[in-house]
Short mmCIF file of C-alpha atoms in Angstrom, two decimals:
data_model
loop_
_atom_site.label_atom_id
_atom_site.label_comp_id
_atom_site.label_asym_id
_atom_site.label_seq_id
_atom_site.Cartn_x
_atom_site.Cartn_y
_atom_site.Cartn_z
CA UNK A 4 9.27 20.32 -1.73
CA UNK A 5 8.85 17.27 -4.19
CA UNK A 6 10.50 14.31 -4.22
CA UNK A 7 13.03 14.57 -7.39
CA UNK A 8 14.08 17.97 -4.77
CA UNK A 9 15.03 15.50 -2.17
CA UNK A 10 16.85 12.94 -4.27
CA UNK A 11 18.67 15.49 -5.98
CA UNK A 12 20.55 16.86 -2.83
CA UNK A 13 20.77 13.16 -1.28
CA UNK A 14 22.90 11.69 -4.62
CA UNK A 15 25.16 14.11 -3.80
CA UNK A 16 26.40 12.74 0.06
CA UNK A 17 29.08 10.71 -1.71
CA UNK A 18 32.96 10.24 -1.34
CA UNK A 19 33.06 12.50 -4.46
CA UNK A 20 30.22 14.50 -4.22
CA UNK A 21 29.97 15.47 -0.54
CA UNK A 22 30.84 20.14 -0.33
CA UNK A 23 29.54 19.59 3.73
CA UNK A 24 31.83 21.97 5.18
CA UNK A 25 31.53 22.20 8.80
CA UNK A 26 30.09 19.77 11.51
CA UNK A 27 29.16 20.50 14.80
CA UNK A 28 27.40 17.91 17.54
CA UNK A 29 26.98 17.42 21.28
CA UNK A 30 26.55 14.26 22.98
CA UNK A 31 23.42 14.65 25.67
CA UNK A 32 22.80 11.50 28.36
CA UNK A 33 20.09 10.55 30.47
CA UNK A 34 20.23 13.63 32.68
CA UNK A 35 20.18 16.16 29.43
CA UNK A 36 23.67 17.22 30.74
CA UNK A 37 26.11 18.08 27.84
CA UNK A 38 28.85 15.76 27.48
CA UNK A 39 31.27 15.59 25.10
CA UNK A 40 31.19 18.44 22.14
CA UNK A 41 31.74 17.84 18.30
CA UNK A 42 33.56 21.02 16.21
CA UNK A 43 35.37 19.33 13.30
CA UNK A 44 36.04 20.26 9.36
CA UNK A 45 34.37 17.67 7.45
CA UNK A 46 35.73 17.11 4.78
CA UNK A 47 39.01 16.24 7.07
CA UNK A 48 37.36 13.23 8.77
CA UNK A 49 38.77 9.70 9.15
CA UNK A 50 37.41 7.66 6.41
CA UNK A 51 35.41 5.43 8.76
CA UNK A 52 33.95 8.20 10.61
CA UNK A 53 33.26 10.26 7.15
CA UNK A 54 31.29 8.02 5.66
CA UNK A 55 29.18 6.73 9.56
CA UNK A 56 28.79 10.74 9.76
CA UNK A 57 27.84 11.23 6.41
CA UNK A 58 25.34 7.79 6.23
CA UNK A 59 23.59 9.61 9.43
CA UNK A 60 23.30 13.02 7.45
CA UNK A 61 21.55 11.28 4.43
CA UNK A 62 18.70 9.17 6.89
CA UNK A 63 17.46 12.90 7.66
CA UNK A 64 16.68 12.80 3.97
CA UNK A 65 15.27 9.52 3.54
CA UNK A 66 11.34 7.37 3.81
CA UNK A 67 7.71 9.42 2.25
CA UNK A 68 7.22 12.85 1.26
CA UNK A 69 4.00 13.27 4.10
CA UNK A 70 5.08 11.24 6.37
CA UNK A 71 8.72 10.21 7.00
CA UNK A 72 9.17 13.63 5.67
CA UNK A 73 7.01 17.00 6.35
CA UNK A 74 7.11 20.62 5.34
CA UNK A 75 6.40 23.11 8.01
CA UNK A 76 6.00 26.61 7.39
CA UNK A 77 6.81 29.52 9.25
CA UNK A 78 4.14 31.47 10.65
CA UNK A 79 4.47 35.33 9.84
CA UNK A 80 6.10 36.04 13.62
CA UNK A 81 8.93 33.69 13.43
CA UNK A 82 10.28 34.87 10.51
CA UNK A 83 10.42 38.82 12.78
CA UNK A 84 13.20 39.95 14.92
CA UNK A 85 14.11 37.12 17.90
CA UNK A 86 11.42 34.65 15.90
CA UNK A 87 12.71 31.22 15.44
CA UNK A 88 13.48 31.22 11.68
CA UNK A 89 15.45 34.11 12.25
CA UNK A 90 17.88 32.19 14.72
CA UNK A 91 18.20 29.31 11.46
CA UNK A 92 19.03 32.00 9.47
CA UNK A 93 21.76 33.27 11.18
CA UNK A 94 23.04 29.46 12.00
CA UNK A 95 23.00 29.21 8.40
CA UNK A 96 24.97 31.97 8.07
CA UNK A 97 27.66 31.64 10.30
CA UNK A 98 28.63 28.39 8.34
CA UNK A 99 28.80 26.76 11.73
CA UNK A 100 32.37 28.66 12.96
CA UNK A 101 31.11 30.25 15.71
CA UNK A 102 30.81 27.88 18.68
CA UNK A 103 28.44 30.19 21.07
CA UNK A 104 25.41 30.34 18.24
CA UNK A 105 25.19 25.99 17.41
CA UNK A 106 25.84 26.08 21.50
CA UNK A 107 22.93 28.23 21.82
CA UNK A 108 20.94 25.38 19.50
CA UNK A 109 21.43 22.81 21.19
CA UNK A 110 20.52 24.19 24.58
CA UNK A 111 16.98 24.44 22.76
CA UNK A 112 17.46 21.08 21.70
CA UNK A 113 17.74 19.72 25.39
CA UNK A 114 15.12 22.15 26.90
CA UNK A 115 12.71 21.31 24.11
CA UNK A 116 13.48 17.32 23.10
CA UNK A 117 11.22 14.81 25.19
CA UNK A 118 12.92 12.11 24.91
CA UNK A 119 14.04 10.04 28.19
CA UNK A 120 18.34 8.61 27.15
CA UNK A 121 21.27 9.41 25.51
CA UNK A 122 21.43 10.80 21.94
CA UNK A 123 23.36 12.49 20.36
CA UNK A 124 22.60 16.13 18.03
CA UNK A 125 24.52 16.71 14.48
CA UNK A 126 25.15 19.46 12.74
CA UNK A 127 26.35 20.13 9.22
CA UNK A 128 27.27 23.11 6.60
CA UNK A 129 26.49 22.56 2.86
CA UNK A 130 26.63 24.83 -0.17
CA UNK A 131 25.82 23.29 -3.01
CA UNK A 132 26.04 25.27 -6.81
CA UNK A 133 22.81 24.06 -8.35
CA UNK A 134 23.40 23.56 -11.98
CA UNK A 135 21.11 24.66 -14.84
CA UNK A 136 18.70 22.83 -16.34
CA UNK A 137 17.20 22.83 -19.48
CA UNK A 138 12.77 21.86 -20.40
CA UNK A 139 14.53 18.22 -21.00
CA UNK A 140 16.40 18.30 -17.44
CA UNK A 141 19.67 18.27 -19.32
CA UNK A 142 22.19 20.23 -17.75
CA UNK A 143 24.14 23.31 -18.22
CA UNK A 144 27.48 23.71 -17.31
CA UNK A 145 26.74 26.91 -15.28
CA UNK A 146 24.90 27.92 -11.48
CA UNK A 147 21.70 29.22 -11.35
CA UNK A 148 21.68 29.77 -8.04
CA UNK A 149 23.28 28.77 -4.56
CA UNK A 150 21.76 26.65 -2.25
CA UNK A 151 23.50 27.23 1.48
CA UNK A 152 21.96 24.59 4.03
CA UNK A 153 21.94 23.38 7.52
CA UNK A 154 20.85 19.73 8.26
CA UNK A 155 19.96 19.04 11.93
CA UNK A 156 20.76 15.07 13.02
CA UNK A 157 18.94 13.84 16.43
CA UNK A 158 20.18 10.50 17.09
CA UNK A 159 19.55 8.38 20.01
CA UNK A 160 22.46 7.02 22.47
CA UNK A 161 22.21 3.68 23.60
CA UNK A 162 24.40 0.79 25.13
CA UNK A 163 25.21 -2.46 22.81
CA UNK A 164 23.53 -5.73 24.58
CA UNK A 165 25.86 -7.66 27.06
CA UNK A 166 27.50 -10.47 24.63
CA UNK A 167 30.59 -12.93 25.65
CA UNK A 168 33.38 -11.75 23.19
CA UNK A 169 37.28 -12.33 22.81
CA UNK A 170 39.49 -10.23 25.49
CA UNK A 171 42.79 -10.51 23.10
CA UNK A 172 44.34 -7.92 26.32
CA UNK A 173 43.63 -11.42 28.54
CA UNK A 174 43.18 -13.84 25.45
CA UNK A 175 39.83 -15.50 26.66
CA UNK A 176 36.73 -15.35 25.98
CA UNK A 177 34.78 -12.97 28.60
CA UNK A 178 32.38 -10.66 28.55
CA UNK A 179 32.24 -8.55 25.91
CA UNK A 180 33.06 -4.59 26.79
CA UNK A 181 29.91 -2.84 25.97
CA UNK A 182 29.85 0.71 24.27
CA UNK A 183 27.54 3.04 23.75
CA UNK A 184 26.32 3.24 20.06
CA UNK A 185 24.94 6.04 18.29
CA UNK A 186 21.94 5.24 16.12
CA UNK A 187 20.47 5.91 12.98
CA UNK A 188 18.37 9.75 13.33
CA UNK A 189 15.21 9.98 15.27
CA UNK A 190 14.12 13.39 14.42
CA UNK A 191 16.01 15.91 12.05
CA UNK A 192 15.49 18.86 9.69
CA UNK A 193 17.01 20.86 6.90
CA UNK A 194 16.43 24.31 6.39
CA UNK A 195 16.10 25.92 4.62
CA UNK A 196 13.82 23.54 2.34
CA UNK A 197 14.50 23.01 -1.13
CA UNK A 198 11.60 23.41 -3.60
CA UNK A 199 11.87 22.94 -7.21
CA UNK A 200 15.68 23.05 -7.05
CA UNK A 201 15.74 26.44 -5.28
CA UNK A 202 16.09 27.56 -1.21
CA UNK A 203 12.62 28.32 0.38
CA UNK A 204 13.69 29.91 3.50
CA UNK A 205 9.98 29.86 4.42
CA UNK A 206 10.24 26.34 4.93
CA UNK A 207 12.32 23.85 6.76
CA UNK A 208 11.60 20.04 5.90
CA UNK A 209 11.52 18.13 9.16
CA UNK A 210 12.52 14.74 9.39
CA UNK A 211 11.39 12.01 11.24
CA UNK A 212 11.52 8.20 11.86
CA UNK A 213 8.49 7.21 13.92
CA UNK A 214 5.44 7.93 11.61
CA UNK A 215 2.73 7.24 14.16
CA UNK A 216 4.30 9.27 16.99
CA UNK A 217 6.64 11.90 15.61
CA UNK A 218 8.32 14.79 17.90
CA UNK A 219 5.24 17.59 17.95
CA UNK A 220 7.41 19.42 19.93
CA UNK A 221 10.28 19.74 17.85
CA UNK A 222 8.06 20.69 15.05
CA UNK A 223 6.63 23.40 17.35
CA UNK A 224 8.66 24.89 20.32
CA UNK A 225 11.90 24.03 18.38
CA UNK A 226 11.35 25.23 14.92
CA UNK A 227 8.53 27.10 15.79
CA UNK A 228 5.81 25.83 13.13
CA UNK A 229 2.70 24.38 13.25
CA UNK A 230 2.92 20.50 13.40
CA UNK A 231 1.40 18.59 10.90
CA UNK A 232 0.32 15.25 10.96
CA UNK A 233 2.31 12.47 8.68
CA UNK A 234 0.21 10.30 6.48
CA UNK A 235 0.28 7.34 8.82
CA UNK A 236 -1.76 9.72 10.93
CA UNK A 237 -4.10 10.98 8.26
CA UNK A 238 -4.89 7.81 7.18
CA UNK A 239 -5.48 5.97 10.52
CA UNK A 240 -7.51 9.38 11.36
CA UNK A 241 -9.75 8.34 7.92
CA UNK A 242 -10.15 5.52 7.82
CA UNK A 243 -11.20 5.80 11.67
CA UNK A 244 -13.94 8.06 11.09
CA UNK A 245 -15.82 7.06 8.01
CA UNK A 246 -15.58 3.37 10.14
CA UNK A 247 -17.55 4.94 12.98
CA UNK A 248 -20.02 6.36 10.85
CA UNK A 249 -20.60 3.25 9.35
CA UNK A 250 -21.49 1.44 12.48
CA UNK A 251 -23.66 3.71 13.13
CA UNK A 252 -25.79 3.10 10.06
CA UNK A 253 -26.53 -0.63 9.31
CA UNK A 254 -28.12 0.33 5.72
CA UNK A 255 -24.46 0.43 4.99
CA UNK A 256 -22.56 -2.78 3.62
CA UNK A 257 -19.90 -3.96 5.80
CA UNK A 258 -17.25 -3.60 2.51
CA UNK A 259 -17.87 0.39 2.96
CA UNK A 260 -14.82 1.77 4.12
CA UNK A 261 -13.03 -1.21 1.80
CA UNK A 262 -14.87 -0.03 -1.27
CA UNK A 263 -13.90 3.76 -0.38
CA UNK A 264 -10.38 2.87 -0.51
CA UNK A 265 -10.75 1.03 -4.11
CA UNK A 266 -12.37 4.50 -5.19
CA UNK A 267 -9.03 6.66 -3.94
CA UNK A 268 -6.94 4.28 -5.21
CA UNK A 269 -8.38 4.24 -8.55
CA UNK A 270 -8.71 7.82 -8.65
CA UNK A 271 -5.49 8.25 -7.56
CA UNK A 272 -4.10 5.64 -10.53
CA UNK A 273 -6.18 7.36 -13.05
CA UNK A 274 -4.12 10.93 -11.92
CA UNK A 275 -1.12 9.38 -12.41
CA UNK A 276 -1.45 8.26 -15.40
CA UNK A 277 -2.79 11.59 -16.41
CA UNK A 278 0.94 12.49 -15.96
CA UNK A 279 0.07 14.98 -13.77
CA UNK A 280 2.25 16.56 -11.58
CA UNK A 281 0.39 18.52 -8.82
CA UNK A 282 -0.14 15.97 -6.28
CA UNK A 283 -4.10 14.64 -5.61
CA UNK A 284 -5.87 16.55 -2.93
CA UNK A 285 -9.12 15.11 -1.40
CA UNK A 286 -11.50 18.14 -1.00
CA UNK A 287 -14.99 18.18 -0.79
CA UNK A 288 -15.73 17.48 -4.30
CA UNK A 289 -13.31 14.11 -4.12
CA UNK A 290 -14.44 13.20 -1.45
CA UNK A 291 -18.35 13.09 -2.48
CA UNK A 292 -17.42 11.60 -5.87
CA UNK A 293 -16.09 8.56 -4.20
CA UNK A 294 -18.28 7.91 -1.92
CA UNK A 295 -20.84 7.86 -4.54
CA UNK A 296 -19.17 5.32 -6.66
CA UNK A 297 -18.84 3.58 -3.28
CA UNK A 298 -22.13 3.21 -3.37
CA UNK A 299 -22.84 5.01 -0.02
CA UNK A 300 -26.28 6.57 0.48
CA UNK A 301 -26.73 9.96 0.16
CA UNK A 302 -27.11 10.67 3.97
CA UNK A 303 -24.68 8.56 5.49
CA UNK A 304 -22.12 10.29 2.66
CA UNK A 305 -22.83 14.04 4.47
CA UNK A 306 -22.05 12.85 7.37
CA UNK A 307 -18.70 11.50 7.02
CA UNK A 308 -18.22 15.00 4.65
CA UNK A 309 -19.12 16.40 7.61
CA UNK A 310 -16.57 14.59 10.02
CA UNK A 311 -14.07 14.83 6.89
CA UNK A 312 -14.18 18.64 7.25
CA UNK A 313 -13.53 18.94 10.89
CA UNK A 314 -10.55 17.09 11.59
CA UNK A 315 -8.91 18.15 7.97
CA UNK A 316 -10.75 21.25 6.45
CA UNK A 317 -7.45 23.63 7.86
CA UNK A 318 -4.91 21.28 5.94
CA UNK A 319 -7.05 18.52 3.21
CA UNK A 320 -4.16 15.37 2.98
CA UNK A 321 -3.32 14.44 -0.62
CA UNK A 322 -5.17 11.23 -1.38
CA UNK A 323 -2.03 9.04 -1.61
CA UNK A 324 -1.84 9.35 1.57
CA UNK A 325 -4.98 8.10 3.08
CA UNK A 326 -4.53 4.80 0.77
CA UNK A 327 -4.04 1.84 2.90
CA UNK A 328 -2.37 -0.53 1.31
CA UNK A 329 -2.91 -3.29 3.52
CA UNK A 330 -6.36 -2.95 3.05
CA UNK A 331 -6.45 -2.99 -1.18
CA UNK A 332 -4.60 -6.03 -1.22
CA UNK A 333 -7.61 -7.52 1.03
CA UNK A 334 -10.33 -6.10 -1.34
CA UNK A 335 -8.47 -7.33 -3.93
CA UNK A 336 -7.98 -10.83 -2.68
CA UNK A 337 -12.06 -10.46 -1.30
CA UNK A 338 -12.70 -9.49 -5.38
CA UNK A 339 -10.69 -12.93 -6.49
CA UNK A 340 -12.78 -15.54 -4.65
CA UNK A 341 -16.07 -13.69 -5.05
CA UNK A 342 -15.04 -13.71 -8.96
CA UNK A 343 -13.67 -17.63 -8.45
CA UNK A 344 -16.97 -18.17 -6.95
CA UNK A 345 -18.99 -16.50 -8.91
CA UNK A 346 -17.51 -18.39 -11.84
CA UNK A 347 -17.72 -22.04 -10.00
CA UNK A 348 -21.28 -21.09 -9.71
CA UNK A 349 -22.17 -20.17 -12.99
CA UNK A 350 -19.64 -23.42 -14.22
CA UNK A 351 -22.34 -25.65 -12.11
CA UNK A 352 -24.34 -23.98 -13.92
CA UNK A 353 -23.68 -25.08 -17.28
CA UNK A 354 -23.16 -28.44 -16.73
CA UNK A 355 -26.19 -28.94 -14.56
CA UNK A 356 -27.98 -27.34 -17.99
CA UNK A 357 -26.33 -29.26 -20.58
CA UNK A 358 -26.58 -32.44 -18.62
CA UNK A 359 -30.58 -31.93 -18.94
CA UNK A 360 -30.38 -31.50 -22.44
CA UNK A 361 -28.22 -34.76 -23.21
CA UNK A 362 -30.50 -36.45 -21.10
CA UNK A 363 -33.47 -34.87 -23.14
CA UNK A 364 -31.60 -35.75 -26.38
CA UNK A 365 -31.16 -39.47 -24.90
CA UNK A 366 -34.74 -39.98 -24.40
CA UNK A 367 -35.97 -38.27 -27.78
CA UNK A 368 -33.01 -40.49 -29.64
CA UNK A 369 -34.62 -43.62 -27.37
CA UNK A 370 -38.26 -43.31 -28.47
CA UNK A 371 -37.27 -42.02 -32.30
CA UNK A 372 -34.87 -45.70 -32.05
CA UNK A 373 -37.44 -47.94 -31.08
CA UNK A 374 -37.45 -51.71 -32.91
CA UNK A 375 -40.32 -54.04 -32.56
CA UNK A 376 -40.03 -55.85 -29.75
CA UNK A 377 -42.66 -58.26 -27.49
CA UNK A 378 -42.17 -58.76 -23.99
CA UNK A 379 -43.95 -61.14 -22.14
CA UNK A 380 -43.16 -62.09 -18.46
CA UNK A 381 -44.43 -63.60 -15.72
CA UNK A 382 -42.79 -60.98 -12.97
CA UNK A 383 -44.59 -57.96 -15.64
CA UNK A 384 -47.99 -60.29 -14.86
CA UNK A 385 -47.12 -60.02 -11.25
CA UNK A 386 -46.33 -56.20 -10.51
CA UNK A 387 -49.44 -55.90 -13.36
CA UNK A 388 -52.49 -56.21 -15.23
CA UNK A 389 -50.98 -56.64 -18.57
CA UNK A 390 -50.62 -59.98 -19.79
CA UNK A 391 -48.01 -58.70 -22.85
CA UNK A 392 -46.14 -55.87 -23.66
CA UNK A 393 -45.79 -54.46 -27.61
CA UNK A 394 -43.33 -52.35 -29.14
CA UNK A 395 -43.52 -51.31 -32.33
CA UNK A 396 -41.80 -48.04 -33.98
CA UNK A 397 -44.57 -45.81 -34.59
CA UNK A 398 -44.91 -45.37 -37.44
CA UNK A 399 -46.19 -49.36 -37.83
CA UNK A 400 -48.71 -49.42 -34.82
CA UNK A 401 -51.41 -49.68 -37.18
CA UNK A 402 -50.82 -52.48 -38.71
CA UNK A 403 -50.75 -54.53 -35.79
CA UNK A 404 -54.07 -56.62 -36.67
CA UNK A 405 -56.07 -59.38 -34.51
CA UNK A 406 -56.46 -62.65 -35.96
CA UNK A 407 -58.63 -66.10 -35.31
CA UNK A 408 -57.10 -69.08 -36.11
CA UNK A 409 -58.65 -72.52 -34.85
CA UNK A 410 -60.87 -70.36 -32.51
CA UNK A 411 -57.75 -68.84 -30.81
CA UNK A 412 -57.67 -65.21 -31.20
CA UNK A 413 -53.87 -63.59 -32.26
CA UNK A 414 -51.90 -60.51 -32.97
CA UNK A 415 -50.88 -60.45 -36.54
CA UNK A 416 -47.31 -58.55 -37.01
CA UNK A 417 -46.13 -57.74 -40.48
CA UNK A 418 -42.58 -58.32 -40.45
CA UNK A 419 -39.33 -58.07 -42.75
CA UNK A 420 -36.66 -60.28 -43.55
CA UNK A 421 -34.06 -57.06 -42.21
CA UNK A 422 -36.60 -56.33 -38.75
CA UNK A 423 -34.94 -56.16 -35.92
CA UNK A 424 -36.76 -58.54 -33.29
CA UNK A 425 -36.92 -58.95 -29.29
CA UNK A 426 -38.61 -60.97 -27.16
CA UNK A 427 -38.25 -60.90 -23.23
CA UNK A 428 -34.69 -58.35 -23.85
CA UNK A 429 -33.46 -60.89 -26.63
CA UNK A 430 -32.37 -60.68 -30.17
CA UNK A 431 -34.42 -62.77 -32.43
CA UNK A 432 -33.78 -63.47 -36.63
CA UNK A 433 -37.01 -63.75 -38.34
CA UNK A 434 -36.08 -67.06 -39.70
CA UNK A 435 -36.14 -68.07 -36.04
CA UNK A 436 -40.00 -68.44 -35.94
CA UNK A 437 -41.26 -71.18 -37.67
CA UNK A 438 -44.76 -71.11 -40.16
#
């Protein structure tokens, strides 16, 4: 049963589209006593009740395939005389017009439903003329087949909360009268399954509101089918077995489970991009591919695969059921933070390299642009044995000569009118010097 099949049925659950014929029900108290029986022609219900009951029926087809909605298959013995499937076939064919038959069904629910509290069992009967569709999904006003089915919804009935309210009979504010309120279905099913727009009497579509703890006893004892795990349970089992193996091997990085989840998500995305109508199953080959891409060492990958086969060999799950959206989101955040950190480090390195290059360039420029200056300072003589520092451009160093005047030696430096001269850091013009 595919999502499109479920949606096709749900679209009919409207005031104008609904074709439910009969509805039967039974209200059960906490002591498993039948309190009230219901047997109605559905289309004759008051409008407010009509919509309330219709919402309950619609709810049994809500949620996601493989998680809230599980397709259960009848074993061969249940399709033989006296089997559960044969009983459901008779219930469907009775069109809910046989009180003894649907009352027997209510007894079966009471015997097998593990629930502490009051609840309401509802059965709906419907007949759907399945309209033909062309290859491009255009409808042809011609019936392809008649899909006749029953819907079962089991709804908890709880006492409304205590509160203050207006007591119209007493014209005052007082304690509100507490009522027993029918809630949304806890469990339910549709039989036969509607697969590829056709009747599948070998399967039943089971609904569970709680995907962590579905009522296994209804799958096995009421319907006679081998129980199936919800996607939530499959995901938890898969993540736990992988994490258990990782924890026992110190050479595996801590992010290994996240990396496997990323690999599964990427593989599913590529599969969906191919517009394949087939579901992607996580078989041994697919798992090996994902683990190799996630950097799991081969010996560890082998241990994980063996644990996986032990848990899922009978029914390999679809990849979509194993993907943990929360883990994917956390891993994406981790990748973004790492990418940001890498960018900051790369930018810091670039800045340091540029600063070093600028500093080196400045040094070269200062050396190339040094002009004539003579520095003689008492401070310099205190710090060093050097009394005079002469700085000239490299190409003029050879022009500096010694000359003795009146017995005193002098350094002679050729200058021109346009020379830039500094003495002890003070700019001097050539005209300021005496001949």
